Each structure stands twice: as C-alpha cells, then as structure tokens.
Amino acid sequence: MSKRLLVTGSSGLIGSEVSMHFAQLGYELHGVDNNQRAVFFGPQGDTRWNQYRLLSELPGFQHHELDIRDRAGVLALVKQINPHVIIHTAAQPSHDRAAAIPFDDFDTNAVGTLNLLEAARQACPESPFVHMSTNKVYGDAPNRIALRELETRWDYADSAYVDGIAETFTIDQSKHSLFGASKVAADVMVQEYGRYFNMPTCCLRGGCLTGPNHSGVELHGFLSYLVKCNLEGRGYKVFGYKGKQVRDNIHATDVARFMEAFVNAPRVGEVYNLGGGKANSTSILEAFKTTEKFTGKAQNFTYVETNRIGDHICYYSDLRKMRAHYPDWDITISLEETIRQIVESWKTRKN
Ligand SMILES: NC(=O)c1ccc[n+]([C@@H]2O[C@H](COP(=O)([O-])OP(=O)(O)OC[C@H]3O[C@@H](n4cnc5c(N)ncnc54)[C@H](O)[C@@H]3O)[C@@H](O)[C@H]2O)c1
C-alpha cells in the first residue's frame, strides 16, 4: 500500500512541485487548496490552472477544496486521511499585502498552521510535518550587517557572513512586516510541536523560491513576475536600493528534494534556511540582464526611490546546516537554468 501525503497549498508553486515530486516516489497525493491566492492577489494570482494540471497529470491526485482556517474541517480531513507525511505550504505569502488584510494574513499563516499541527498531533503525531517558513522571520535585521556596494549588487562586507545568513541569526527586535510576524508565530509553533510533543517537525525558512509554475504577481514571486513583465513589455517597478538588492533563488524542484531528504530521515523541531545560497543569488539589475539573454527583449522598468517596508537589501542563505544534516542533498538547478525555464513557461501559458 502506498504512503499518503497531505500537502496544503497544492495549487501553488511549492505545493504543486511537492505533489509532482512525491507522486513520482509512489505516494498517494492529497492536496488542499481553495484558490485563496486569487482572493489575495486578484485574477493574476489564480492558481486553478495548476490544480487542473495536477488533476490531469497525476491520475491518483485527490483535491480537497478546504480553507486551512476551517479548524473543524482541517481536524476532520487529517483524521480521515491519516497521512504518513504532511507538507504545509498554504499561506498568505506577501509582506506588502499583509498590511491591508491583517486578520486574513494572521488567520491563514499563524492560526491555519496551528490547526494543522494540532490535527497532526491528534491523528498522526509520528508523521513528518514540514512547514514552509520564510526568511522574513529575521525581519529587517539582516539590513544591519555591514554592506559593500558593487557595480550591480550589494554584498556583505562582514566576513562573518561570507557564506550567508545562518539559522542562528536573530528573529527578534526588528521590523518584520505583519506577514513576517504571522510567519514567526507559525515558525515558533512548528518548532514547539517538535520540542514539546516530540514530533518530527521542521521549518524551512525560504529565500526566494521560484520555478516555472509560479503565478508571479507584483507583490509576490519576483523572478516569475519580472520575466512576465519582460515578455509582455510591461514596466517593472524597482523599489529602492538602486536595484542592487540581492535575493537568493532556489528552484522548487530543489525545495521538494530537500523535503524528501527530511521526510526520509526526520529530525525534531528543526529549522533550515532554504535558499539558493550565494551561487544562486542575483540582484534585480542582474536578473534583468539574465532574462534579456533568454527573451531577447530589453527589460522595461521604472525606479521608485522608496524601498518596500522591511525589505532586505542583501540576503542569501547559508546552506551549510542543510548540507551537514543531509549530505546527499545539494542545489542541482542553477539560477540561469531556472530563469530559462520561467521564460519558457510564461511563453507557453500566454499561448
Ligand atoms: N515563493 C517564495 O518566494 C517564498 C519565499 C519564502 C517562503 N515562501 C513560503 O512558501 C510557501 C509556499 O509559497 P508559494 O510561493 O508556493 O505560494 P503560492 O501562493 O504560490 O501557493 C500557496 C497556495 O496556498 C493556497 N492557500 C492560501 N491560503 C489558503 C487557505 N487559507 N486555505 C487553503 N489554501 C490556501 C493558495 O491558493 C495557493 O495556491 C508559503 O508558506 C510561503 O510563505 C515562499
């Protein structure tokens, strides 16, 4: 009998990748999604196309139209499925959007996560529980690191950060955005269910997670949205920091591969900074150039002096803890290849 995997946010970027990946490993897939991304971001954020793709490409895939804020519904579904693994990727994912919808943001990110954790504790406390957290739990504290300005990007001037930001970095006393704060609540709760109840939980504090199946919008999914703007000749708005702000990008496939590694050898209450690392980092200006290489079109953009509130100037993840705990895992998809795939995907979707 195949193992059952419950994945929340299954129509989203990471949830759909997880579904494809674990289906190939022989898991019975149960996806939870209610297309809330279209409510958060309007029609451009609609993820139904991805839900239908999973239903057509994965014969055994079962879609559950459920809002993770529905506590009774979550408790009943987890009890009914009794999954061997839970991967939680459903979220309100934008820090800019959160300020306009604070209740929806907190209820989804913090309370929704608690609903799932408690459902797991009641029904399947031994099943690995993987939670997608975010590097926004560090708030804007990374901006306090001394920086040096290079021609096309910012970089850390402090040698302590030559490998990037590690999991020991403070999450306290900085500006997070309401989104970052709701994700901190979830992150700490996931750790607590691990340590307090001895459950195999982990938080993956994502850098920029991306790939061809992202429904990128201005407020979330920067590479996907940047490529879309390039292809459509639409103006991309750069918010502050001279366009030299640095993000590390990890392809959703490498995210799913790390989740597989954790599920196969779970630990209790762990935290990992899951990004592309320095090798897969790019500034916005550099991302324009890489995209232009694949589309042949010049990027049309405007510059807005004011940066986004709490936005990181330079962030890349220190991947050494992940590599030490799971030596068979590493990044396998380069930034260039990721951008190439995003370009191809938008071209297909536009057609
Ligand atoms: N994409 C990134 O760059 C990034 C970076 C860091 C962390 N993360 C985290 O990774 C996770 C996945 O991100 P993503 O990029 O795949 O996001 P996404 O928006 O593409 O996918 C999330 C999915 O969850 C669904 N959803 C939202 N609220 C829901 C609710 N109340 N009930 C049921 N379904 C709901 C949405 O409809 C969407 O399909 C999130 O927790 C996000 O915070 C993402």
Coordinates of C-alpha atoms and ligand atoms in Angstrom, one line a residue:
M1 CA 0.0 0.0 0.0
S2 CA 1.4 3.4 -0.9
K3 CA 2.1 6.1 1.7
R4 CA -0.3 9.0 1.9
L5 CA 1.0 12.6 1.7
L6 CA -1.2 15.6 2.6
V7 CA 0.1 18.8 1.0
T8 CA -1.6 22.1 1.7
G9 CA -1.4 24.9 -0.9
S10 CA -1.2 22.2 -3.5
S11 CA -2.1 24.5 -6.4
G12 CA 0.7 27.0 -5.5
L13 CA 4.3 27.0 -6.7
I14 CA 5.7 24.8 -3.9
G15 CA 2.6 22.7 -3.2
S16 CA 2.3 21.6 -6.9
E17 CA 6.0 20.8 -7.1
V18 CA 5.8 18.7 -4.0
S19 CA 2.8 16.9 -5.4
M20 CA 4.6 16.0 -8.7
H21 CA 7.8 15.0 -6.8
F22 CA 6.2 12.8 -4.2
A23 CA 3.8 11.2 -6.7
Q24 CA 6.9 10.1 -8.6
L25 CA 8.1 8.5 -5.4
G26 CA 4.9 6.4 -5.2
Y27 CA 3.0 8.5 -2.6
E28 CA -0.8 8.8 -2.7
L29 CA -1.4 12.5 -3.0
H30 CA -4.0 14.6 -1.1
G31 CA -3.9 18.3 -2.0
V32 CA -5.6 21.0 0.0
D33 CA -6.2 24.4 -1.7
N34 CA -9.1 26.8 -2.1
N35 CA -7.5 29.2 -4.6
Q36 CA -7.2 31.8 -1.9
R37 CA -4.3 33.3 -3.9
A38 CA -6.9 34.7 -6.3
V39 CA -8.6 36.3 -3.3
F40 CA -5.3 37.7 -2.1
F41 CA -4.0 39.0 -5.4
G42 CA -6.9 39.1 -7.8
P43 CA -7.2 37.1 -11.1
Q44 CA -3.5 37.3 -11.8
G45 CA -2.8 35.2 -8.8
D46 CA -5.4 32.5 -9.7
T47 CA -3.9 29.0 -9.2
R48 CA -6.8 26.9 -10.6
W49 CA -4.8 26.2 -13.8
N50 CA -2.2 24.4 -11.6
Q51 CA -4.9 22.4 -9.8
Y52 CA -6.3 21.2 -13.1
R53 CA -2.7 20.4 -14.3
L54 CA -2.2 18.2 -11.3
L55 CA -5.6 16.5 -11.7
S56 CA -4.8 15.7 -15.3
E57 CA -1.1 14.7 -14.9
L58 CA -1.4 12.8 -11.7
P59 CA -4.1 10.1 -12.0
G60 CA -4.4 9.4 -8.3
F61 CA -4.3 13.0 -7.2
Q62 CA -7.2 14.0 -4.8
H63 CA -8.0 17.7 -4.5
H64 CA -9.7 18.8 -1.3
E65 CA -11.3 22.2 -1.5
L66 CA -10.7 23.3 2.0
D67 CA -9.7 26.5 3.8
I68 CA -7.0 25.8 6.4
R69 CA -8.7 28.4 8.6
D70 CA -11.6 26.0 8.9
R71 CA -10.5 24.3 12.1
A72 CA -13.2 21.6 12.2
G73 CA -12.6 20.9 8.6
V74 CA -8.9 20.5 9.0
L75 CA -9.2 18.3 12.1
A76 CA -11.7 16.0 10.2
L77 CA -9.7 15.8 7.0
V78 CA -6.4 15.0 8.7
K79 CA -8.1 12.3 10.8
Q80 CA -9.8 10.9 7.7
I81 CA -6.7 10.7 5.6
N82 CA -4.3 9.9 8.5
P83 CA -1.3 10.9 6.3
H84 CA 2.2 9.4 6.7
V85 CA 3.6 12.9 5.8
I86 CA 2.3 16.5 6.0
I87 CA 3.8 19.2 3.9
H88 CA 2.3 22.6 4.7
T89 CA 2.8 25.3 2.0
A90 CA -0.5 27.1 2.1
A91 CA -0.1 30.7 3.1
Q92 CA -0.8 34.4 2.5
P93 CA 2.8 34.9 1.1
S94 CA 3.2 38.6 0.6
H95 CA 4.5 41.0 3.2
D96 CA 3.2 44.1 1.4
R97 CA -0.3 42.5 1.1
A98 CA -0.5 41.6 4.8
A99 CA -0.8 45.2 6.0
A100 CA -4.1 45.5 4.1
I101 CA -5.5 42.2 5.3
P102 CA -4.1 41.6 8.8
F103 CA -6.8 39.3 10.0
D104 CA -6.8 37.1 6.9
D105 CA -3.0 37.1 7.0
F106 CA -2.7 36.0 10.6
D107 CA -5.6 33.6 10.5
T108 CA -4.1 31.9 7.5
N109 CA -0.4 31.9 8.3
A110 CA -0.5 31.5 12.1
V111 CA -3.8 30.0 13.0
G112 CA -4.0 27.8 9.9
T113 CA -0.6 26.4 10.8
L114 CA -1.8 25.7 14.4
N115 CA -4.9 24.0 13.1
L116 CA -2.7 21.6 11.0
L117 CA -0.2 21.0 13.8
E118 CA -2.9 20.1 16.3
A119 CA -4.7 18.0 13.7
A120 CA -1.4 16.1 13.1
R121 CA -0.8 15.7 16.9
Q122 CA -4.3 14.2 17.3
A123 CA -4.2 11.9 14.2
C124 CA -0.6 11.2 13.2
P125 CA 2.0 12.5 15.6
E126 CA 4.7 10.3 14.2
S127 CA 4.3 11.6 10.6
P128 CA 7.0 14.1 9.5
F129 CA 5.5 17.6 9.4
V130 CA 7.3 20.0 7.0
H131 CA 6.4 23.7 7.2
M132 CA 7.3 26.3 4.7
S133 CA 8.5 29.3 6.7
T134 CA 10.3 32.3 5.3
N135 CA 13.5 34.4 5.7
K136 CA 11.1 37.3 6.7
V137 CA 11.2 35.7 10.2
Y138 CA 14.5 37.6 10.5
G139 CA 12.7 40.8 9.9
D140 CA 14.9 43.6 8.6
A141 CA 17.8 42.6 11.0
P142 CA 19.9 41.4 8.0
N143 CA 20.0 45.1 6.9
R144 CA 22.1 45.8 10.0
I145 CA 25.0 43.8 8.5
A146 CA 27.8 46.0 7.1
L147 CA 27.5 46.0 3.3
R148 CA 29.7 46.9 0.4
E149 CA 28.3 48.3 -2.8
L150 CA 29.5 46.6 -6.0
E151 CA 28.7 47.7 -9.6
T152 CA 25.5 45.7 -9.9
R153 CA 24.7 44.5 -6.4
W154 CA 25.1 44.8 -2.6
D155 CA 27.2 42.2 -0.8
Y156 CA 28.1 41.6 2.9
A157 CA 31.2 43.4 4.0
D158 CA 31.4 41.5 7.2
S159 CA 33.4 38.3 6.8
A160 CA 31.1 36.5 9.3
Y161 CA 28.5 36.4 6.6
V162 CA 30.7 35.2 3.7
D163 CA 28.5 32.0 3.5
G164 CA 25.3 33.9 4.0
I165 CA 22.8 34.0 6.9
A166 CA 22.6 31.1 9.2
E167 CA 19.7 29.7 11.3
T168 CA 21.2 31.2 14.5
F169 CA 20.5 34.8 13.2
T170 CA 18.2 36.7 15.5
I171 CA 14.5 36.8 14.7
D172 CA 13.9 39.3 17.5
Q173 CA 13.6 43.1 17.7
S174 CA 13.4 44.1 14.1
K175 CA 10.7 45.1 11.7
H176 CA 9.1 42.1 10.1
S177 CA 6.0 43.4 8.3
L178 CA 2.8 41.8 9.5
F179 CA 3.4 38.9 7.2
G180 CA 6.8 38.2 8.8
A181 CA 5.2 38.4 12.2
S182 CA 2.5 35.9 11.4
K183 CA 5.1 33.6 9.9
V184 CA 7.3 33.9 13.1
A185 CA 4.2 32.8 15.1
A186 CA 3.8 29.8 12.8
D187 CA 7.5 29.0 12.8
V188 CA 7.9 29.0 16.5
M189 CA 4.7 26.9 16.9
V190 CA 6.0 24.3 14.5
Q191 CA 9.3 24.2 16.5
E192 CA 7.3 23.9 19.7
Y193 CA 5.2 21.0 18.5
G194 CA 8.5 19.3 17.8
R195 CA 10.2 20.0 21.0
Y196 CA 7.2 19.9 23.4
F197 CA 5.4 16.9 21.8
N198 CA 8.5 15.3 20.3
M199 CA 7.0 15.4 16.8
P200 CA 9.2 15.3 13.7
T201 CA 8.6 18.9 12.6
C202 CA 10.7 21.3 10.6
C203 CA 10.6 24.9 9.4
L204 CA 12.1 25.7 6.1
R205 CA 12.9 29.4 6.1
G206 CA 12.7 30.1 2.4
G207 CA 14.7 32.7 0.4
C208 CA 13.2 33.3 -3.0
L209 CA 11.5 30.1 -4.1
T210 CA 10.7 30.0 -7.7
G211 CA 10.3 28.0 -10.9
P212 CA 8.2 27.7 -14.0
N213 CA 4.9 27.0 -12.1
H214 CA 4.8 30.2 -10.2
S215 CA 1.9 32.6 -10.7
G216 CA 4.1 35.6 -10.1
V217 CA 2.4 38.9 -9.3
E218 CA 3.9 42.3 -8.4
L219 CA 3.6 41.7 -4.7
H220 CA 4.9 38.1 -4.7
G221 CA 7.2 35.9 -6.8
F222 CA 9.7 38.5 -8.1
L223 CA 11.6 36.4 -10.7
S224 CA 8.4 35.0 -12.2
Y225 CA 6.8 38.4 -12.3
L226 CA 9.9 40.1 -13.7
V227 CA 10.1 37.6 -16.6
K228 CA 6.4 38.0 -17.3
C229 CA 6.8 41.8 -17.4
N230 CA 9.8 41.4 -19.8
L231 CA 7.8 39.2 -22.2
E232 CA 4.8 41.5 -22.2
G233 CA 6.9 44.6 -22.4
R234 CA 5.3 45.9 -19.3
G235 CA 7.1 48.2 -16.9
Y236 CA 8.6 46.5 -13.9
K237 CA 8.9 48.7 -10.8
V238 CA 12.1 48.6 -8.8
F239 CA 11.6 49.7 -5.2
G240 CA 14.7 51.4 -3.9
Y241 CA 18.2 50.2 -3.1
K242 CA 19.3 51.2 -6.6
G243 CA 18.0 47.9 -8.0
K244 CA 21.1 46.3 -6.4
Q245 CA 19.1 44.4 -3.8
V246 CA 20.2 40.7 -3.7
R247 CA 17.9 37.6 -3.3
D248 CA 18.9 34.0 -3.4
N249 CA 16.8 31.9 -5.6
I250 CA 16.1 28.2 -5.3
H251 CA 14.2 26.2 -7.9
A252 CA 11.0 24.5 -6.5
T253 CA 12.5 21.1 -7.5
D254 CA 15.4 21.5 -5.2
V255 CA 13.0 22.5 -2.4
A256 CA 11.0 19.3 -2.9
R257 CA 14.2 17.3 -3.0
F258 CA 15.1 18.7 0.4
M259 CA 11.7 17.9 1.8
E260 CA 12.2 14.3 0.6
A261 CA 15.5 14.1 2.4
F262 CA 13.9 15.4 5.6
V263 CA 10.9 13.0 5.3
N264 CA 13.3 10.0 4.8
A265 CA 15.4 10.9 7.9
P266 CA 13.3 13.3 10.0
R267 CA 14.5 15.2 13.0
V268 CA 12.6 17.0 15.8
G269 CA 11.8 20.7 15.8
E270 CA 14.4 21.6 13.2
V271 CA 15.0 24.9 11.3
Y272 CA 16.8 25.3 8.0
N273 CA 17.5 28.3 5.8
L274 CA 16.4 27.1 2.4
G275 CA 17.5 29.3 -0.4
G276 CA 19.7 29.2 -3.4
G277 CA 22.8 30.3 -1.4
K278 CA 25.3 32.7 -2.7
A279 CA 25.8 30.8 -6.0
N280 CA 22.2 31.3 -7.0
S281 CA 21.9 34.9 -5.8
T282 CA 21.1 37.8 -8.0
S283 CA 20.3 41.5 -7.8
I284 CA 17.3 42.9 -9.7
L285 CA 19.6 44.6 -12.2
E286 CA 21.5 41.3 -12.8
A287 CA 18.1 39.4 -13.2
F288 CA 17.1 41.9 -15.9
K289 CA 20.3 41.0 -17.8
T290 CA 19.9 37.2 -17.4
T291 CA 16.2 37.4 -18.5
E292 CA 17.1 39.6 -21.5
K293 CA 19.5 36.9 -22.6
F294 CA 16.8 34.3 -22.8
T295 CA 13.9 36.5 -24.2
G296 CA 15.9 38.8 -26.5
K297 CA 13.8 41.7 -25.2
A298 CA 15.1 44.7 -23.2
Q299 CA 13.5 45.0 -19.8
N300 CA 11.3 48.0 -19.4
F301 CA 11.4 49.3 -15.9
T302 CA 10.9 52.3 -13.7
Y303 CA 12.7 53.2 -10.5
V304 CA 10.8 54.1 -7.3
E305 CA 13.1 55.7 -4.7
T306 CA 11.3 54.3 -1.7
N307 CA 12.1 50.7 -0.8
R308 CA 9.5 48.3 0.3
I309 CA 9.0 48.4 4.1
G310 CA 11.3 46.0 5.8
D311 CA 12.7 44.7 2.5
H312 CA 16.1 43.1 2.6
I313 CA 19.0 44.9 1.0
C314 CA 21.1 41.8 0.7
Y315 CA 20.0 38.3 1.7
Y316 CA 21.4 34.9 0.8
S317 CA 21.1 31.8 2.9
D318 CA 23.9 29.9 4.5
L319 CA 23.3 26.3 3.3
R320 CA 25.9 24.6 5.4
K321 CA 23.5 23.2 8.0
M322 CA 21.3 21.6 5.4
R323 CA 24.3 20.1 3.7
A324 CA 25.7 18.9 7.0
H325 CA 22.4 17.2 8.1
Y326 CA 21.6 15.9 4.6
P327 CA 24.9 15.4 2.7
D328 CA 23.1 13.8 -0.3
W329 CA 21.2 17.0 -0.9
D330 CA 22.5 20.0 -2.7
I331 CA 21.4 22.6 -5.2
T332 CA 21.0 21.0 -8.6
I333 CA 19.4 23.7 -10.7
S334 CA 21.4 26.9 -11.4
L335 CA 19.9 30.4 -11.4
E336 CA 20.3 30.7 -15.2
E337 CA 18.5 27.4 -15.9
T338 CA 15.7 28.5 -13.5
I339 CA 15.2 31.8 -15.4
R340 CA 15.3 29.9 -18.7
Q341 CA 12.5 27.6 -17.5
I342 CA 10.4 30.5 -16.3
V343 CA 10.7 32.2 -19.6
E344 CA 9.6 29.1 -21.4
S345 CA 6.7 28.5 -19.1
W346 CA 5.3 32.1 -19.4
K347 CA 5.6 31.8 -23.2
T348 CA 3.5 28.5 -23.1
R349 CA 1.0 29.9 -20.6
K350 CA 0.5 33.0 -22.7
N351 CA -0.3 30.9 -25.7
Ligands
LIG1 N1 7.8 31.8 -3.2 C1 8.6 32.4 -2.4 O1 9.5 33.1 -2.9 C2 8.6 32.1 -0.9 C3 9.7 32.5 -0.2 C4 9.8 32.2 1.2 C5 8.8 31.5 1.7 N2 7.7 31.0 1.0 C6 6.7 30.3 1.6 O2 6.5 29.0 0.9 C7 5.1 28.7 1.0 C8 4.6 28.4 -0.4 O3 4.8 29.6 -1.2 P1 4.3 29.6 -2.7 O4 5.3 30.6 -3.4 O5 4.1 28.2 -3.2 O6 2.9 30.4 -2.6 P2 1.7 30.3 -3.5 O7 0.8 31.5 -3.2 O8 2.1 30.0 -4.9 O9 0.9 29.0 -3.0 C9 0.2 29.0 -1.8 C10 -1.2 28.2 -2.1 O10 -1.9 28.2 -0.9 C11 -3.2 28.4 -1.2 N3 -3.9 29.0 0.0 C12 -3.6 30.2 0.6 N4 -4.4 30.4 1.6 C13 -5.1 29.2 1.8 C14 -6.1 28.8 2.8 N5 -6.5 29.6 3.7 N6 -6.6 27.6 2.6 C15 -6.2 26.7 1.6 N7 -5.3 27.1 0.7 C16 -4.8 28.3 0.8 C17 -3.2 29.4 -2.3 O11 -4.4 29.4 -3.1 C18 -2.0 29.0 -3.1 O12 -2.4 28.1 -4.2 C19 4.4 29.8 1.8 O13 4.3 29.4 3.1 C20 5.3 31.0 1.6 O14 5.2 31.9 2.7 C21 7.6 31.3 -0.4

